[in-house]
Amino acid sequence: MQQIRIAGVSKRFDDYLALDRVTLDVEGGEFLSILGPSGCGKSTLLRIIAGLEMPSDGDVHIAGKRVTGDPVWKREIGFVFQNFALWPHLSVFRNVSMGLELRKVSKAEIDTRVREALRLVQLDALANRLPAQLSGGQQQRVALARAVVLKPKVLLLDEPLSALDKNLRQDMQVELKSLQRTLGLTSIFVTHDQEEALSLSDRVVVMNKGVIEQVGTPQEIYSTPRTEYVAGFVGEACFFHGIVEGGNVLRLADGAAVPLAAPAPTGARIAAFVRPEWIKLETPSNGGAPAGVFERLIYFGQSSDYLVRLGDRQIRVKHRDGDRVFANGEAVALNCKAWPLAAGAQAL
Amino acid sequence: MGGALDDARAPRPRDGRVILMRPSPAFIALRYATLALFFLFLLAPLGVLVAVSFNPTAMIFPPQGFTLKWYAVILDKPDFLHAAWASTKLAALTAVLGTACGVFAALGLKNYGGPLKGAISGLLMSPLFIPAVIVALALFQIIFTLGIQANVWVLLAAHIVVTLPYPVRNVMAQLDGFDQRLEEAALTVGATPRQALLRVTLPLLRASIVPSLVIVFILSWNNYTVSVFLADKNWTTLPLQLRAYLQYEYEPFVAAMSTVLIVASTVLLFVMDRLVGLGPKRK
Ligand SMILES: Nc1ncnc2c1ncn2[C@@H]1O[C@H](COP(=O)(O)OP(=O)(O)OP(=O)(O)O)[C@@H](O)[C@H]1O
Ligand SMILES: [Mg+2]
């Protein structure tokens, strides 16, 4: 069942169109990420679902009910803010219990449910502290407990981890995901970190300038993006432009031929792309694969990359164990299959 | 995205701590000199007044003896005690009502983005720029024209008007840096806007409300200019009483009375500092 349904939602700030007819369904229990660059309208969309912002056009449904005109406090959502927005004058316990107090839940039940929520985020020992006496990660957990203690219909998270440093962020990702699984919470998670989006989500929405570019599983988004924008945003990509020959080969302007990973209409002028780890460097033969010049190796510790000059571009190739060692300046061939971008294929 | 890769590997300081420059000795000297002058001009006259209050004979400095009799005299003057009580009630009412008005005005102005915003906040602040005597005269003229007798409600209204800039400004300043998301967070856990105001915004505004209460109380308590135009016979406030007394008598009793007022104001300020200092940070 669709837990959240966003139908043709637009949002206009004065004369700026922050969201342009966004349509999206979220399944019950799904963990969906919204990924996009700064200013693309992620927060605006989330705030519209929460009711903190009213759409200029379109409708929002939660759990099968149209909530477009409903105020925030009637929507039964949980919201986690980027900087946590904990109430500084209230203890951890009171921060979490506020929503239950407002619902006139009995004291005994408040106590049980708050303790349970705090235990879930491993903060039961710190219930009496004030937010200022907590570390960033602990504050983050309080914000999560505050949102889930009410058993909301949907959990909305606006870059909840971006204020944390890298190690803590990775720990919190794991915790957040397991919490979401345990509670079976339908969640929308806003981030501009592509790794975070890919690793946590059931599905990823890539947004750009107020429109949805693509919705799909992390694998679909990463391996079969539909536009150059998506391909470039979720990972490193090298693009080839050319004309399709024989259904599955792309002929580049310099005469090189790149095999395609999926068929495309012969004669079409399309774009295709490869990821650094899809390319294998080889000694040049007569095959007609794109030829380049080996420039250097970049060593990162746990892995390394090759830099290869191809015409006037420099592209990255992932080094694999057992790869031949190349000398700087040596000619190489790039053995790879490129993925044709649907948008390019449709252009003709 | 080469950029992202490179960024992730660049060494980054965990926090951007800034080491402040140490001020030069000359600057420190200047600072202390200013402070000394400030105390000299502000406190020395008060010190003289206090000293005089212990003088057995006349309002003369340096005192020619030591006595506490003028303090005892205070209790023998029912007019003064009555005036002190009237002032206290008036100041307390002014503080509570004026601060409440100030809080609502500031909250309203924050949410109102219309074209009159500047004009309204300017008007609310105007008693700061217009001499109090003019405000008082204008109010006097109005009630005179309307044929209303001077009464305590007019007096109260006038006190609120002339002190209103302080709570408005205090609360607006705090609201300026107020994180809107704290209120939004309350809405997301099911609070109506009114509940959010009562449970989140107002408790947090305590840091500006408490000082406003105290400042308005003190301003009202000390006010002479407005009261002299608008107070009726039953509401002779302490400053009016002191002034009336001084017209006929000039003895150390007045100094003793003033000393009591100074001490009372100081105690009030001290209490406020403790209250607010302990406010939202620690509990
Ligand atoms: N209240 C507002 N008034 C006017 N413009 C706004 C308002 N809120 C957002 N915008 C604009 O709408 C656009 C989308 O903003 P939004 O906050 O949704 O971006 P975002 O994708 O969340 O970005 P970030 O990753 O930086 O948080 C931005 O260009 C922003 O300037
Ligand atoms: Mg945002």
XYZ file of C-alpha atoms and ligand atoms in Angstrom:
663
model
C 0.000 0.000 0.000
C 1.162 3.538 -0.672
C 1.819 5.235 2.618
C 2.718 8.580 1.082
C 1.466 9.867 -2.222
C 2.692 13.143 -3.634
C 0.648 14.168 -6.634
C 1.790 16.994 -8.894
C 3.146 19.133 -6.077
C 4.578 22.523 -7.019
C 5.928 25.193 -4.747
C 6.475 28.782 -5.685
C 8.341 31.270 -3.502
C 7.430 34.674 -4.904
C 8.534 34.154 -8.491
C 10.940 31.293 -7.832
C 9.699 27.802 -8.641
C 11.260 25.600 -5.957
C 9.289 22.471 -6.892
C 7.851 21.777 -10.305
C 5.020 19.209 -10.443
C 6.641 16.544 -8.307
C 4.870 13.190 -8.256
C 6.043 10.361 -6.048
C 4.633 7.355 -4.215
C 6.225 5.827 -1.161
C 5.308 2.308 -0.113
C 4.536 1.345 3.479
C 7.712 0.422 5.375
C 9.925 1.716 2.610
C 13.106 3.664 3.214
C 13.302 6.258 0.475
C 16.098 8.784 0.041
C 15.846 12.100 -1.702
C 19.196 12.982 -3.130
C 20.159 16.206 -4.825
C 22.437 19.226 -4.753
C 21.934 22.156 -2.424
C 18.913 24.267 -3.275
C 17.190 21.668 -5.466
C 14.088 21.637 -3.264
C 14.629 18.565 -1.061
C 13.798 20.280 2.193
C 10.896 22.089 0.613
C 9.387 18.784 -0.510
C 9.869 17.226 2.914
C 8.376 20.261 4.642
C 5.381 20.099 2.351
C 4.811 16.458 3.294
C 5.088 17.440 6.958
C 2.759 20.392 6.524
C 5.366 22.928 7.563
C 4.998 24.433 4.102
C 1.877 24.562 1.935
C 2.179 23.496 -1.715
C 1.216 26.077 -4.336
C -0.303 23.266 -6.333
C -0.881 19.516 -6.071
C -1.838 17.172 -3.259
C -0.262 15.149 -0.488
C -1.800 11.925 0.812
C -0.671 10.102 3.924
C -1.957 6.598 4.662
C -4.623 6.920 2.023
C -5.971 10.202 3.338
C -5.625 13.559 1.604
C -3.813 15.856 4.029
C -2.967 18.779 1.753
C -4.799 21.349 3.852
C -4.216 19.736 7.249
C -2.003 21.497 9.739
C 1.256 19.879 10.869
C -0.043 18.853 14.272
C -2.762 16.665 12.808
C -0.588 14.752 10.353
C 0.975 12.133 12.652
C 4.424 12.485 11.210
C 7.797 12.289 12.846
C 10.314 14.893 11.721
C 14.038 15.000 12.370
C 15.721 18.323 11.674
C 19.209 18.853 10.353
C 20.450 20.517 13.524
C 18.212 18.372 15.719
C 16.161 21.313 17.053
C 16.012 19.894 20.561
C 14.352 22.126 23.121
C 17.246 23.446 25.166
C 15.205 24.168 28.277
C 13.869 20.626 28.631
C 15.597 17.443 29.723
C 16.125 14.549 27.330
C 13.126 12.839 28.903
C 10.865 15.878 28.484
C 12.069 16.396 24.925
C 10.888 12.905 24.108
C 7.747 12.989 26.250
C 6.365 16.311 24.972
C 4.344 14.758 22.167
C 2.793 12.198 24.535
C 2.015 14.885 27.119
C 0.196 16.841 24.436
C -1.860 13.751 23.635
C -2.919 13.475 27.260
C -1.410 10.015 27.618
C -1.344 8.757 31.211
C 1.781 9.388 33.260
C 2.542 5.704 33.604
C 2.285 5.107 29.881
C 4.387 8.174 29.096
C 7.056 6.820 31.369
C 7.055 3.373 29.762
C 7.026 4.641 26.204
C 9.698 7.286 26.716
C 11.980 4.793 28.456
C 11.392 2.331 25.644
C 12.184 4.919 22.967
C 15.299 6.005 24.825
C 16.396 2.408 25.200
C 15.937 1.945 21.471
C 18.480 4.702 20.853
C 20.647 3.635 23.822
C 20.119 6.794 25.797
C 18.162 5.501 28.801
C 21.026 6.446 31.109
C 20.972 10.095 30.098
C 17.263 10.835 30.452
C 17.774 13.663 32.919
C 20.427 15.577 31.015
C 19.782 18.782 29.135
C 20.513 18.770 25.395
C 23.505 21.075 25.879
C 25.119 18.349 27.991
C 25.043 15.798 25.160
C 27.406 15.083 22.300
C 26.266 15.592 18.718
C 25.534 11.905 18.219
C 23.550 11.707 21.434
C 21.536 14.782 20.474
C 20.834 13.119 17.170
C 19.496 10.080 18.990
C 17.251 12.192 21.174
C 15.826 13.790 18.045
C 15.168 10.321 16.642
C 13.554 9.098 19.863
C 11.380 12.201 19.957
C 10.168 11.454 16.456
C 9.529 7.713 16.847
C 8.012 7.661 20.336
C 4.709 8.810 18.860
C 4.591 5.852 16.472
C 4.140 8.186 13.510
C 2.721 7.072 10.188
C 5.795 8.356 8.408
C 9.242 9.431 9.496
C 10.720 12.430 7.693
C 14.425 13.102 8.088
C 16.047 16.260 6.722
C 19.784 15.642 6.444
C 19.785 14.243 9.967
C 23.393 13.092 9.850
C 25.106 15.962 8.089
C 26.001 17.728 11.325
C 27.982 14.710 12.522
C 31.571 13.903 11.722
C 32.407 11.073 9.388
C 32.890 8.138 11.766
C 29.900 8.973 13.868
C 27.860 9.433 10.740
C 28.636 5.895 9.602
C 27.662 4.465 12.998
C 24.464 6.449 13.006
C 23.615 5.282 9.493
C 23.667 1.711 10.674
C 21.629 2.508 13.774
C 19.114 4.571 11.894
C 18.582 1.840 9.369
C 18.114 -0.872 11.973
C 15.738 1.325 13.957
C 13.706 1.934 10.824
C 13.609 -1.811 10.112
C 12.660 -2.736 13.651
C 9.777 -0.301 13.702
C 8.841 -0.875 10.056
C 8.609 2.884 9.627
C 7.909 4.405 6.245
C 10.784 6.881 5.986
C 11.861 9.663 3.698
C 15.459 10.605 4.163
C 16.864 13.758 2.622
C 20.570 13.913 1.941
C 23.074 15.317 -0.474
C 25.522 12.526 0.209
C 25.241 9.968 -2.594
C 26.963 7.153 -0.705
C 24.592 7.597 2.201
C 21.593 7.519 -0.097
C 22.759 4.422 -1.966
C 23.742 2.431 1.089
C 20.647 3.062 3.217
C 17.726 3.160 0.861
C 15.244 0.825 -0.706
C 14.761 3.444 -3.377
C 16.485 6.690 -4.235
C 14.955 9.814 -5.750
C 17.409 12.061 -7.538
C 16.254 15.645 -7.719
C 17.608 18.588 -9.639
C 16.299 22.132 -9.756
C 12.880 21.330 -8.379
C 12.152 18.277 -10.531
C 12.649 14.561 -10.026
C 15.276 13.303 -12.455
C 14.909 9.624 -11.632
C 13.451 7.257 -9.073
C 14.830 3.762 -8.641
C 16.628 1.253 -6.486
C 20.197 2.189 -5.595
C 21.430 -0.328 -8.212
C 19.235 1.173 -10.917
C 20.276 4.694 -10.066
C 23.950 3.829 -10.020
C 24.189 1.393 -12.905
C 21.416 2.453 -15.239
C 20.852 6.169 -14.754
C 18.601 7.802 -17.293
C 20.336 11.162 -17.559
C 23.866 12.491 -17.546
C 22.924 14.468 -14.488
C 21.986 11.403 -12.452
C 24.970 9.426 -13.715
C 27.329 12.202 -12.685
C 25.664 12.942 -9.367
C 25.611 9.466 -7.838
C 29.127 8.499 -8.748
C 32.065 9.146 -10.968
C 31.284 8.805 -14.634
C 33.029 9.181 -17.962
C 30.720 10.111 -20.820
C 30.985 9.134 -24.488
C 29.000 10.803 -27.236
C 28.600 9.188 -30.630
C 26.408 7.355 -33.106
C 25.085 3.860 -32.542
C 26.282 1.245 -35.024
C 24.795 -2.200 -35.343
C 22.616 -1.789 -32.283
C 25.320 -2.215 -29.684
C 28.438 -0.240 -30.560
C 28.961 3.475 -30.110
C 31.176 5.103 -32.733
C 32.898 8.157 -31.272
C 33.886 11.226 -33.287
C 37.558 10.186 -33.156
C 36.722 6.826 -34.711
C 37.038 4.738 -31.568
C 34.318 2.161 -30.915
C 32.826 1.552 -27.476
C 30.659 -1.525 -26.956
C 27.314 -0.755 -25.359
C 26.025 -2.666 -22.345
C 22.453 -2.443 -23.671
C 21.090 -2.164 -27.182
C 20.248 1.244 -28.642
C 18.595 2.209 -31.959
C 21.130 2.020 -34.787
C 22.012 5.427 -36.196
C 20.916 7.268 -33.080
C 23.149 9.997 -31.686
C 23.368 9.149 -28.001
C 25.416 9.526 -24.858
C 26.718 6.597 -22.876
C 28.825 6.423 -19.764
C 31.154 4.168 -17.837
C 32.141 4.082 -14.194
C 35.802 3.877 -13.199
C 35.401 0.305 -11.955
C 33.826 -0.890 -15.218
C 36.938 -0.143 -17.236
C 39.833 -2.552 -17.710
C 43.092 -1.180 -19.018
C 44.784 -3.299 -21.662
C 47.666 -3.218 -24.022
C 46.374 -1.682 -27.289
C 45.448 -4.192 -30.025
C 43.645 -3.759 -33.318
C 40.224 -3.992 -31.692
C 39.383 -0.286 -32.048
C 38.640 0.174 -28.363
C 39.186 3.755 -27.170
C 42.914 4.348 -26.873
C 44.532 6.584 -24.315
C 47.750 7.389 -22.580
C 48.510 6.138 -19.113
C 49.307 9.166 -16.975
C 49.810 8.013 -13.411
C 48.578 5.965 -10.499
C 46.920 7.560 -7.475
C 47.407 5.629 -4.286
C 44.764 5.897 -1.525
C 45.790 3.169 0.856
C 42.960 0.672 0.597
C 42.700 1.173 -3.165
C 44.226 3.078 -6.034
C 43.106 4.727 -9.248
C 44.693 5.147 -12.630
C 44.557 8.428 -14.459
C 44.320 7.974 -18.210
C 44.333 10.711 -20.802
C 41.761 10.130 -23.489
C 41.870 12.777 -26.205
C 41.596 15.991 -24.230
C 40.003 14.486 -21.117
C 41.460 12.853 -18.128
C 39.517 9.875 -16.832
C 39.776 7.785 -13.760
C 39.982 4.007 -13.834
C 39.782 1.782 -10.766
C 42.842 -0.337 -10.269
C 42.115 -4.015 -9.810
C 44.256 -6.665 -8.212
C 46.282 -8.486 -10.811
C 46.197 -5.578 -13.266
C 49.248 -5.199 -15.427
C 51.531 -2.396 -14.317
C 51.772 0.392 -16.870
C 54.510 2.928 -17.274
C 53.665 6.594 -17.217
C 53.156 7.745 -20.821
C 52.451 4.254 -22.123
C 49.628 3.786 -24.648
C 46.667 1.820 -23.300
C 43.299 0.612 -24.558
C 40.171 1.013 -22.467
C 38.231 -2.206 -22.412
C 34.740 -1.406 -21.201
C 31.076 -1.574 -21.940
C 29.266 1.764 -21.772
C 25.700 2.177 -20.548
C 23.515 4.131 -23.005
C 21.629 6.957 -21.332
C 17.928 6.736 -22.015
C 17.511 10.460 -22.337
C 20.156 10.488 -25.074
C 18.559 7.571 -26.876
C 15.196 9.251 -26.787
C 16.613 12.405 -28.301
C 16.387 10.823 -31.728
C 32.968 13.682 -9.152
C 36.668 14.198 -8.644
C 36.003 17.097 -6.329
C 34.143 15.026 -3.797
C 36.883 12.410 -3.730
C 39.609 14.972 -3.213
C 37.664 16.758 -0.486
C 37.142 13.596 1.471
C 40.860 13.052 1.650
C 41.924 16.564 2.452
C 42.961 16.933 6.086
C 40.366 19.012 7.866
C 40.499 20.588 11.305
C 37.802 19.143 13.537
C 36.628 22.566 14.554
C 37.620 26.056 13.499
C 38.872 27.391 16.798
C 40.046 30.962 16.513
C 42.778 32.253 18.756
C 41.809 35.766 19.799
C 44.453 38.442 19.865
C 45.682 39.520 23.256
C 44.869 43.213 23.889
C 47.839 45.555 24.298
C 48.735 46.948 27.774
C 47.779 50.464 26.655
C 44.353 49.217 25.689
C 43.936 47.486 29.035
C 44.957 50.672 30.873
C 42.453 52.675 28.878
C 39.787 50.164 29.707
C 40.400 50.431 33.420
C 40.577 54.226 33.267
C 37.175 54.361 31.575
C 35.775 52.028 34.146
C 37.196 54.136 36.989
C 35.730 57.363 35.562
C 32.419 55.656 35.102
C 32.309 54.591 38.716
C 33.532 57.983 39.887
C 30.772 59.907 38.154
C 28.020 57.416 38.718
C 28.738 56.175 42.185
C 30.448 59.109 43.915
C 27.279 61.271 44.082
C 25.344 58.294 45.378
C 28.068 57.729 47.954
C 27.746 61.366 49.083
C 24.003 60.944 49.415
C 24.383 57.805 51.484
C 26.973 59.467 53.712
C 24.708 62.453 54.271
C 21.910 60.177 55.385
C 23.932 59.316 58.497
C 24.410 62.982 59.392
C 22.636 63.921 62.611
C 22.054 67.595 61.802
C 21.638 68.826 58.264
C 22.097 67.836 54.586
C 25.813 68.553 54.678
C 28.811 66.640 53.383
C 31.039 65.453 54.950
C 28.774 64.289 57.763
C 29.470 65.649 61.237
C 28.491 62.542 63.161
C 26.731 59.267 62.794
C 23.104 58.473 63.378
C 20.475 56.122 62.080
C 17.638 58.287 63.316
C 16.634 59.449 59.837
C 15.950 55.852 58.906
C 13.679 55.530 61.911
C 11.948 58.716 60.831
C 10.864 57.003 57.608
C 8.577 54.754 59.609
C 7.048 57.801 61.292
C 5.880 59.278 58.021
C 2.711 57.510 56.895
C 2.640 59.667 53.747
C 5.889 58.145 52.607
C 4.908 54.617 53.463
C 1.671 55.096 51.629
C 3.513 56.508 48.630
C 5.986 53.635 48.665
C 3.141 51.126 48.641
C 1.398 52.990 45.806
C 4.634 53.035 43.801
C 5.189 49.347 44.385
C 1.717 48.386 43.190
C 1.956 50.692 40.200
C 5.417 49.455 39.238
C 4.419 45.812 39.609
C 1.334 46.259 37.445
C 3.289 48.239 34.874
C 5.977 45.562 34.789
C 3.570 42.679 34.287
C 1.199 44.334 31.834
C 3.909 46.272 29.989
C 6.094 43.213 29.552
C 3.112 41.161 28.398
C 2.301 43.857 25.818
C 5.944 43.932 24.801
C 6.103 40.161 24.325
C 2.950 40.104 22.225
C 4.067 43.110 20.185
C 7.422 41.496 19.492
C 5.862 38.129 18.594
C 3.333 39.861 16.351
C 5.996 41.897 14.623
C 8.062 38.789 13.983
C 5.214 37.077 12.156
C 4.005 40.191 10.395
C 5.965 40.798 7.222
C 3.742 43.522 5.830
C 4.694 46.993 4.643
C 3.883 48.653 7.962
C 6.393 46.625 9.939
C 8.987 49.389 10.102
C 6.404 52.009 10.990
C 4.898 49.899 13.777
C 8.176 49.025 15.426
C 9.219 52.680 15.083
C 6.064 53.756 16.863
C 6.577 51.245 19.636
C 10.098 52.581 20.132
C 9.138 56.247 19.915
C 8.942 56.837 23.705
C 12.709 56.354 23.654
C 13.164 59.334 21.384
C 10.352 61.611 22.505
C 10.986 63.261 25.880
C 8.773 61.635 28.511
C 7.479 65.040 29.539
C 5.989 65.519 26.081
C 4.303 62.106 26.162
C 2.929 62.895 29.597
C 1.742 66.354 28.545
C 0.037 64.900 25.484
C -1.743 62.285 27.585
C -2.724 64.940 30.095
C -4.133 67.029 27.280
C -6.148 64.078 25.990
C -7.778 63.202 29.296
C -8.364 66.878 29.955
C -10.100 67.241 26.587
C -12.152 64.103 27.201
C -13.081 65.429 30.607
C -11.654 62.409 32.434
C -10.349 62.846 35.963
C -6.755 61.808 36.478
C -6.927 58.267 37.843
C -4.742 55.300 38.405
C -5.672 53.586 35.136
C -4.552 56.542 33.086
C -1.403 56.675 35.156
C -0.837 52.951 34.581
C -1.414 53.275 30.844
C 1.041 56.140 30.657
C 3.673 54.225 32.589
C 3.227 51.276 30.247
C 3.558 53.473 27.177
C 6.774 55.151 28.208
C 8.403 51.898 29.303
C 7.169 49.748 26.411
C 10.287 50.153 24.238
C 12.346 48.159 26.721
C 10.402 44.885 26.692
C 9.710 45.209 22.978
C 13.352 45.687 22.189
C 14.572 42.988 24.558
C 12.181 40.369 23.266
C 12.647 41.327 19.618
C 16.394 41.025 19.998
C 16.022 37.512 21.363
C 13.485 36.520 18.737
C 15.878 37.732 16.082
C 18.267 34.918 16.828
C 15.507 32.476 17.686
C 15.677 29.146 15.889
C 12.330 28.813 14.168
C 12.757 25.061 14.002
C 12.325 24.770 17.765
C 8.744 25.868 17.279
C 8.321 23.758 14.158
C 9.597 20.743 16.057
C 6.815 21.265 18.587
C 4.264 21.342 15.776
C 5.604 18.067 14.401
C 5.021 16.287 17.722
C 1.431 17.440 17.701
C 1.446 20.838 19.381
C -0.928 23.507 18.129
C 0.716 26.891 17.555
C -0.609 28.040 20.921
C 0.800 25.019 22.712
C 4.100 25.555 20.936
C 4.111 29.160 22.136
C 3.373 28.171 25.729
C 5.669 25.181 25.956
C 8.608 26.198 23.811
C 8.745 29.828 22.809
C 7.720 31.560 26.040
C 9.904 29.431 28.326
C 12.839 30.174 26.054
C 11.994 33.870 25.967
C 12.386 33.926 29.743
C 15.907 35.177 29.147
C 14.502 38.429 27.791
C 11.214 38.519 29.716
C 12.704 38.492 33.208
C 15.087 41.417 32.589
C 12.227 43.302 30.943
C 10.081 42.829 34.025
C 12.807 44.164 36.261
C 13.749 47.100 34.070
C 10.152 48.170 33.601
C 9.542 47.843 37.323
C 12.504 50.039 38.122
C 11.670 52.611 35.448
C 8.094 52.845 36.640
C 9.095 52.938 40.257
C 11.495 55.815 39.595
C 9.285 57.718 37.179
C 8.587 61.310 38.067
C 7.861 63.102 34.775
C 4.821 61.116 33.769
C 3.404 60.727 37.253
C 3.545 64.425 38.004
C 1.041 65.093 35.220
C -1.245 62.134 35.675
C -1.269 60.943 39.270
C -4.336 61.722 41.349
C -4.261 62.420 45.067
C -4.683 58.777 46.074
C -1.787 57.648 43.938
C 0.998 59.942 44.997
C 4.024 57.880 44.095
C 7.262 57.908 46.020
C 9.179 60.204 43.639
C 6.277 62.684 43.771
C 6.182 62.485 47.554
C 9.913 63.030 47.821
C 9.764 66.004 45.531
C 6.816 67.511 47.411
C 8.610 67.060 50.704
C 11.787 68.668 49.386
C 9.914 71.847 48.608
C 9.406 72.504 52.289
C 12.055 70.568 54.143
C 15.648 69.810 53.395
C 16.965 67.406 55.974
C 18.923 64.135 55.907
C 15.673 62.226 56.065
C 15.468 62.622 52.275
C 18.936 61.160 51.923
C 17.937 58.205 54.094
C 14.838 57.624 51.993
C 16.943 57.782 48.817
C 19.436 55.334 50.261
C 16.645 52.880 50.890
C 15.566 53.251 47.265
C 19.095 52.751 45.985
C 19.530 49.612 48.067
C 16.158 48.271 46.959
C 16.980 48.778 43.264
C 20.379 47.169 43.708
C 18.898 44.153 45.433
C 16.332 43.828 42.661
C 19.017 43.947 39.965
C 21.096 41.405 41.843
C 18.169 39.044 42.163
C 17.440 39.384 38.458
C 21.004 38.584 37.595
C 20.889 35.426 39.653
C 17.560 34.428 38.191
C 18.487 34.977 34.576
C 22.050 33.869 34.961
C 20.750 30.539 36.193
C 18.038 30.544 33.552
C 18.049 28.316 30.500
C 21.636 27.128 30.787
C 21.584 25.235 34.076
C 18.715 24.084 36.138
N 10.864 30.462 2.590
C 11.470 30.588 1.393
N 11.347 31.739 0.686
C 11.944 31.873 -0.509
N 12.690 30.926 -1.109
C 12.846 29.763 -0.470
C 12.252 29.542 0.824
N 12.580 28.290 1.216
C 13.347 27.768 0.231
N 13.502 28.645 -0.781
C 14.255 28.408 -2.023
O 13.804 27.210 -2.601
C 14.898 26.464 -3.105
C 14.891 25.085 -2.535
O 15.191 25.158 -1.156
P 15.366 23.885 -0.255
O 15.590 24.353 1.142
O 14.249 22.962 -0.476
O 16.702 23.267 -0.824
P 17.452 21.935 -0.407
O 17.413 21.026 -1.562
O 16.925 21.449 0.884
O 18.935 22.445 -0.221
P 20.017 22.095 0.908
O 20.669 20.830 0.514
O 20.953 23.251 0.836
O 19.284 22.026 2.218
C 16.145 27.257 -2.791
O 16.573 27.908 -3.932
C 15.712 28.223 -1.726
O 16.408 29.434 -1.872
Mg 17.639 21.376 2.895
